[in-house]
């Protein structure tokens, strides 16, 4: 089997998060979570589930303190905010089972798409994250155009 862990992988990914760093509260907010309710088969209890979500937020934004500084620098130097960064993290539990986090950061580091999976397929998940980002961006552009059309009339 292609699954790198000792039991059968039940799905391609455990969870998808769309996260945003909110400078005013200095916190990370979940914009989108899929599936909305995490699979209880992957978590032994509610505390484990809460720890998982909390850790994903921390690892998806390992540079929270520098976000504000980079935003100030970007404003001063008019840096292109469309640059995208990819990075990964790995959670390992007491049974040595790994969960891989694949992140796509954009908008000067304030916005992150993150998929967590048992599968270490970097290129596959980066491709999926790019497709999701394209869909989200098209949706936002369509909403902005619709909003402008309504205001003009």
XYZ file of C-alpha atoms in Angstrom, residues 25-143:
119
model
C -6.346 40.726 18.398
C -2.996 39.070 17.587
C -4.831 35.792 17.042
C -5.339 33.250 14.298
C -8.941 32.823 13.164
C -10.404 29.898 11.238
C -12.214 31.184 8.153
C -12.977 27.759 6.695
C -12.620 24.259 8.041
C -13.380 21.150 5.998
C -14.810 18.907 7.080
C -16.585 21.210 9.503
C -16.659 18.517 12.159
C -13.368 16.655 12.496
C -13.460 12.880 12.113
C -13.616 11.317 15.568
C -11.728 8.256 14.224
C -8.580 10.392 14.083
C -8.957 11.791 17.606
C -9.294 9.908 20.877
C -11.249 12.619 22.694
C -12.365 16.257 22.585
C -9.122 17.489 24.211
C -7.031 15.763 21.538
C -9.203 17.390 18.894
C -8.824 20.871 20.476
C -5.047 20.375 20.786
C -4.896 19.414 17.116
C -6.697 22.588 15.981
C -4.614 24.759 18.324
C -1.359 23.207 17.074
C -2.365 23.629 13.439
C -2.932 27.354 14.113
C 0.503 27.650 15.766
C 2.399 25.733 13.087
C 0.556 27.401 10.208
C 1.783 30.764 11.550
C 5.263 30.063 12.932
C 6.242 33.678 12.359
C 3.341 35.581 13.964
C 5.609 38.230 15.500
C 7.171 39.032 12.143
C 3.840 39.383 10.312
C 3.301 42.920 11.591
C 6.922 43.879 10.912
C 6.805 42.501 7.361
C 3.550 44.335 6.746
C 5.146 47.614 7.831
C 8.171 46.942 5.623
C 5.968 45.953 2.679
C 3.956 49.145 2.996
C 7.129 51.202 3.114
C 8.729 49.461 0.140
C 5.549 48.676 -1.856
C 6.388 44.968 -2.036
C 4.221 42.764 -4.244
C 1.681 41.070 -1.959
C 0.813 38.369 -4.506
C 3.903 36.324 -3.652
C 3.120 32.862 -2.348
C 5.106 30.695 0.066
C 4.798 26.956 0.643
C 5.992 25.229 3.789
C 5.316 22.074 5.758
C 5.249 20.853 9.317
C 4.961 17.393 10.848
C 3.134 16.261 13.972
C 4.336 12.975 15.463
C 2.274 11.270 18.163
C 3.415 8.849 20.868
C 2.892 5.911 18.478
C 5.233 7.558 15.932
C 2.365 8.203 13.536
C 2.992 11.316 11.503
C 0.536 13.920 10.313
C 1.912 16.241 7.635
C 0.757 19.828 7.388
C 1.049 21.525 3.999
C 0.665 25.306 4.023
C 0.256 27.960 1.348
C 0.753 31.481 2.631
C -0.160 34.618 0.732
C -1.207 38.217 1.289
C 2.015 39.103 3.095
C 1.653 36.176 5.473
C -1.780 37.037 6.887
C -3.684 34.335 5.021
C -2.862 30.603 5.034
C -4.432 27.548 3.455
C -3.395 24.410 5.321
C -4.080 20.734 4.642
C -3.183 18.051 7.158
C -2.714 14.475 5.939
C -1.112 11.184 6.857
C 0.441 11.188 3.394
C 3.777 12.980 2.785
C 2.956 14.027 -0.782
C 4.375 17.557 -0.939
C 3.841 18.212 -4.657
C 0.329 16.767 -4.668
C -0.853 18.900 -1.766
C 0.838 22.058 -3.073
C -1.034 21.554 -6.340
C -4.322 21.059 -4.488
C -3.711 24.164 -2.345
C -3.011 26.214 -5.486
C -6.299 25.051 -7.032
C -8.226 25.878 -3.845
C -6.598 29.322 -3.674
C -7.574 29.965 -7.299
C -11.193 29.043 -6.554
C -11.257 31.264 -3.446
C -9.698 34.190 -5.336
C -12.146 33.855 -8.248
C -15.016 33.770 -5.777
C -13.745 36.945 -4.052
C -13.294 38.733 -7.384
C -16.793 37.700 -8.498
C -18.242 38.932 -5.202
